[in-house]
C-alpha cells in the first residue's frame, strides 16, 4: 500500500486512469481497474471486493436506464422504415421556396429525423445519400451541400430521443424526462440558426443554392401522411413525459412500436416481406451491441466513481473551483473549451461518462443548473463531430459521397477537404448557438420548468 | 451491414492460417463466436420484448385501468439481458469505447504490444470481478433475495454477471494470443485480432450500419 492520504490517492488514481485511457485501454477496463485498485488502497480488500462484485449488477439494473435500448431501437427501425426519404421530400416541398431551399429542407429533414433517432453520424450517413444528389442536381454548391448534411446530423443528439442525454441524466442523478425536454428547444434553435445561416448565405451569393418552387398545395399535402409517424412519435414521447402519464420507458416503448408498425407496413407495401426478418435481426443485433457498450461503460465508470467519492476528489475539486478568483462564466468557458479539445479525440459518450463525476459537482457548486449544463455539454460534444481532425460526420459525408452518381453516371463525390470547408459556417453558427444558450439559459430550462 | 459480413472481415478469415498459433486462435474464435452472437441476439430480442411489455402496460393501464402488477420488477429483471449478454461479441468486434489517439500512431510490433497489454488489462479486471460478482450471486441465492413487488428472485440476474464476464474473459484470452502471435511475427495476417480503426474505417462502419 502506498500510505497516501485519500486525496493524494485520488490524484494518483486519476493520473493512472488518464495514462491507461490515453494508451488505448478500453475505457470500462481502465475505469474499473483504477476504481478497484483505489478502493483497495483506501478501504482494504473486503470493501473493494464487495463493491466491485455488486456494482456491475446494481448499477445497470435500474428502471430509468431501461429507456436507452428502446431509444436505440427506434433509431434503427426508423432507418429501415424508409422515413428519411419521405422526410426530405416533405421538407423540400414545404421549405424549398426560400433561398438555399434544398439546404434548408435538409436541415429540417435532419431535425425531423432526429426526433426518431439519437445517432448523429448515422443521420449524416443516411442524409448524404438522400439529400446530396438532389442538391447537386439542382446546381447547389458542393461544399454547402456536404456541410449542411454533416451539420444537420448533429441535431440528433439534442432533439429527443437522445441516448446521450439519458446517460447524462443517470450520471448526475437528474430527471431523464427533464433532460429530454431540455434538449428540444436548443435542438430547434440550432436548426433555425442553421436555416437562417443558409438563407443569409444564399441571399448574399444566390449561386450557392437557388430556391425550388412550383409545388401546389395538393402536392405539399401529399407528403404529410408519410411523415405523420414521426409527429406521432414526438407527440407520444413528449406528451407522456410532459404530462407524466407514462414513464419515459413506456413512452419509448410506444414510440418504438409505432415505428415498428410503419416498418412492417412498408415491408408489405414494397413486397419485401422476405427481407423483413433479416433486417429486424440486424436492427436487434445492433441495438444489443450499442446497449451493451453503454451499460458496460456505465458500471465500469461507476466503480471508479465510488472510489472517487471515498477519496473526496469531486468535493475538493468543486471547493477549489469555487474559491478561484474568476467569474463563474470564465470558468464555465474554460470547462467547455476543455470538452471541445477532449471531444476531438474521444467518443462523446465515453468522454461524458468519464469526466462528469469530477466536473459536475464543480459546475453545480458554481451555481449552474444540471439540465442546462447537460444540454451545453452535449452540444459541445456534437460540435466535435464536425471539427477537424476527427470530425467523424465529415468523414461519413465524404465517404458516402464517394459512391454517389448522377443520372449520367458522373461522380458526385465531395472530397473531405471540401466537406471541412463547407462545415466552416455551421461551426461558427454552433459556437453562436452555445453563446446564445450561455446568455439565455431559459431556452433550455423553460420546458423542463413547466414539468414541475 | 450487420450480420456475418464485417465480423468475418479481414481479421476473421474464413479459413485457418498456416501457423500453429494462428490455427489455434482461429479455431478458438470459431468456437466462441456463435455463442457470443446468439447471446447478443437474445439481448436484442429482450429489447423487443421490453417494447411489447411497455405497449401492453400502457394499454392495460389506460384502457382497463389495470396495470401489469410488478411491471418495474419485470423490466429490471430483464435488463441484465441487454446490459451484459452482448459484452463478449462487442469485444470481438472491437466495439468497447476507447481512445485511439496514441494507438493510432503506432505501427507493427509496438501496436500489437499495446493491443496485447490492453487485452491483459481487460483479463485482469474481469478476473477480479468474476469471483466477487459470483459472491454477490451467492448471497442472493442463500438469502433467497427477491424483488419488492412480485418477489421475483434476483439470483438469475446476479448469476448472469459472472457468467458473461467469463465469456468476456475467454474472448480477451483469444485476443491476447492473437496479438502475441502478431507481436512475434508482424508479417502474418491478423486472425482474431480486431485492430485499430482509422477515422475513415470508422466512418465506413457508420455508413454500412446506416444505409
PDB file of N, CA, C and O in Angstrom, chain A residues 158 332 336 371-381 433-434 437-438 444:
ATOM      1  N   UNK A 158     -29.444  16.283 -29.684  1.00  0.00           N
ATOM      2  CA  UNK A 158     -30.149  17.222 -28.811  1.00  0.00           C
ATOM      3  C   UNK A 158     -31.654  16.958 -28.812  1.00  0.00           C
ATOM      4  O   UNK A 158     -32.299  16.944 -27.769  1.00  0.00           O
ATOM      5  N   UNK A 332     -16.693  28.500 -16.623  1.00  0.00           N
ATOM      6  CA  UNK A 332     -17.544  27.672 -17.480  1.00  0.00           C
ATOM      7  C   UNK A 332     -16.970  27.601 -18.899  1.00  0.00           C
ATOM      8  O   UNK A 332     -16.897  26.524 -19.501  1.00  0.00           O
ATOM      9  N   UNK A 336     -15.820  24.315 -20.984  1.00  0.00           N
ATOM     10  CA  UNK A 336     -16.336  23.983 -22.313  1.00  0.00           C
ATOM     11  C   UNK A 336     -15.202  23.833 -23.331  1.00  0.00           C
ATOM     12  O   UNK A 336     -15.232  22.938 -24.181  1.00  0.00           O
ATOM     13  N   UNK A 371     -29.585  20.574 -15.707  1.00  0.00           N
ATOM     14  CA  UNK A 371     -30.192  20.319 -17.013  1.00  0.00           C
ATOM     15  C   UNK A 371     -29.528  21.201 -18.082  1.00  0.00           C
ATOM     16  O   UNK A 371     -29.147  20.744 -19.155  1.00  0.00           O
ATOM     17  N   UNK A 372     -29.347  22.454 -17.738  1.00  0.00           N
ATOM     18  CA  UNK A 372     -28.717  23.386 -18.662  1.00  0.00           C
ATOM     19  C   UNK A 372     -27.311  22.909 -19.046  1.00  0.00           C
ATOM     20  O   UNK A 372     -26.947  22.875 -20.223  1.00  0.00           O
ATOM     21  N   UNK A 373     -26.535  22.510 -18.045  1.00  0.00           N
ATOM     22  CA  UNK A 373     -25.167  22.083 -18.317  1.00  0.00           C
ATOM     23  C   UNK A 373     -25.155  20.841 -19.212  1.00  0.00           C
ATOM     24  O   UNK A 373     -24.315  20.711 -20.108  1.00  0.00           O
ATOM     25  N   UNK A 374     -26.103  19.941 -18.967  1.00  0.00           N
ATOM     26  CA  UNK A 374     -26.185  18.734 -19.783  1.00  0.00           C
ATOM     27  C   UNK A 374     -26.353  19.064 -21.255  1.00  0.00           C
ATOM     28  O   UNK A 374     -25.674  18.510 -22.126  1.00  0.00           O
ATOM     29  N   UNK A 375     -27.245  19.995 -21.531  1.00  0.00           N
ATOM     30  CA  UNK A 375     -27.505  20.358 -22.921  1.00  0.00           C
ATOM     31  C   UNK A 375     -26.278  21.016 -23.550  1.00  0.00           C
ATOM     32  O   UNK A 375     -25.893  20.713 -24.680  1.00  0.00           O
ATOM     33  N   UNK A 376     -25.645  21.908 -22.777  1.00  0.00           N
ATOM     34  CA  UNK A 376     -24.465  22.602 -23.293  1.00  0.00           C
ATOM     35  C   UNK A 376     -23.344  21.610 -23.609  1.00  0.00           C
ATOM     36  O   UNK A 376     -22.699  21.670 -24.660  1.00  0.00           O
ATOM     37  N   UNK A 377     -23.121  20.678 -22.674  1.00  0.00           N
ATOM     38  CA  UNK A 377     -22.028  19.730 -22.856  1.00  0.00           C
ATOM     39  C   UNK A 377     -22.291  18.839 -24.072  1.00  0.00           C
ATOM     40  O   UNK A 377     -21.393  18.549 -24.862  1.00  0.00           O
ATOM     41  N   UNK A 378     -23.535  18.420 -24.235  1.00  0.00           N
ATOM     42  CA  UNK A 378     -23.860  17.573 -25.384  1.00  0.00           C
ATOM     43  C   UNK A 378     -23.688  18.366 -26.677  1.00  0.00           C
ATOM     44  O   UNK A 378     -23.175  17.859 -27.673  1.00  0.00           O
ATOM     45  N   UNK A 379     -24.070  19.610 -26.661  1.00  0.00           N
ATOM     46  CA  UNK A 379     -23.873  20.458 -27.842  1.00  0.00           C
ATOM     47  C   UNK A 379     -22.374  20.565 -28.169  1.00  0.00           C
ATOM     48  O   UNK A 379     -21.975  20.496 -29.336  1.00  0.00           O
ATOM     49  N   UNK A 380     -21.561  20.719 -27.127  1.00  0.00           N
ATOM     50  CA  UNK A 380     -20.105  20.776 -27.347  1.00  0.00           C
ATOM     51  C   UNK A 380     -19.615  19.483 -27.985  1.00  0.00           C
ATOM     52  O   UNK A 380     -18.812  19.491 -28.923  1.00  0.00           O
ATOM     53  N   UNK A 381     -20.095  18.355 -27.447  1.00  0.00           N
ATOM     54  CA  UNK A 381     -19.670  17.060 -27.982  1.00  0.00           C
ATOM     55  C   UNK A 381     -20.071  16.939 -29.453  1.00  0.00           C
ATOM     56  O   UNK A 381     -19.331  16.385 -30.270  1.00  0.00           O
ATOM     57  N   UNK A 433     -24.603  29.412 -31.271  1.00  0.00           N
ATOM     58  CA  UNK A 433     -25.688  28.776 -30.515  1.00  0.00           C
ATOM     59  C   UNK A 433     -25.288  28.573 -29.054  1.00  0.00           C
ATOM     60  O   UNK A 433     -26.067  28.844 -28.138  1.00  0.00           O
ATOM     61  N   UNK A 434     -24.053  28.082 -28.851  1.00  0.00           N
ATOM     62  CA  UNK A 434     -23.585  27.886 -27.473  1.00  0.00           C
ATOM     63  C   UNK A 434     -23.598  29.218 -26.731  1.00  0.00           C
ATOM     64  O   UNK A 434     -24.024  29.303 -25.571  1.00  0.00           O
ATOM     65  N   UNK A 437     -27.072  30.057 -25.789  1.00  0.00           N
ATOM     66  CA  UNK A 437     -27.540  29.236 -24.663  1.00  0.00           C
ATOM     67  C   UNK A 437     -26.877  29.667 -23.355  1.00  0.00           C
ATOM     68  O   UNK A 437     -27.475  29.567 -22.280  1.00  0.00           O
ATOM     69  N   UNK A 438     -25.629  30.143 -23.453  1.00  0.00           N
ATOM     70  CA  UNK A 438     -24.944  30.663 -22.262  1.00  0.00           C
ATOM     71  C   UNK A 438     -25.642  31.933 -21.779  1.00  0.00           C
ATOM     72  O   UNK A 438     -25.846  32.137 -20.581  1.00  0.00           O
ATOM     73  N   UNK A 444     -33.140  26.609 -22.556  1.00  0.00           N
ATOM     74  CA  UNK A 444     -33.025  25.212 -22.136  1.00  0.00           C
ATOM     75  C   UNK A 444     -34.037  24.898 -21.036  1.00  0.00           C
ATOM     76  O   UNK A 444     -34.690  23.859 -21.055  1.00  0.00           O
TER      77      UNK A 444
END
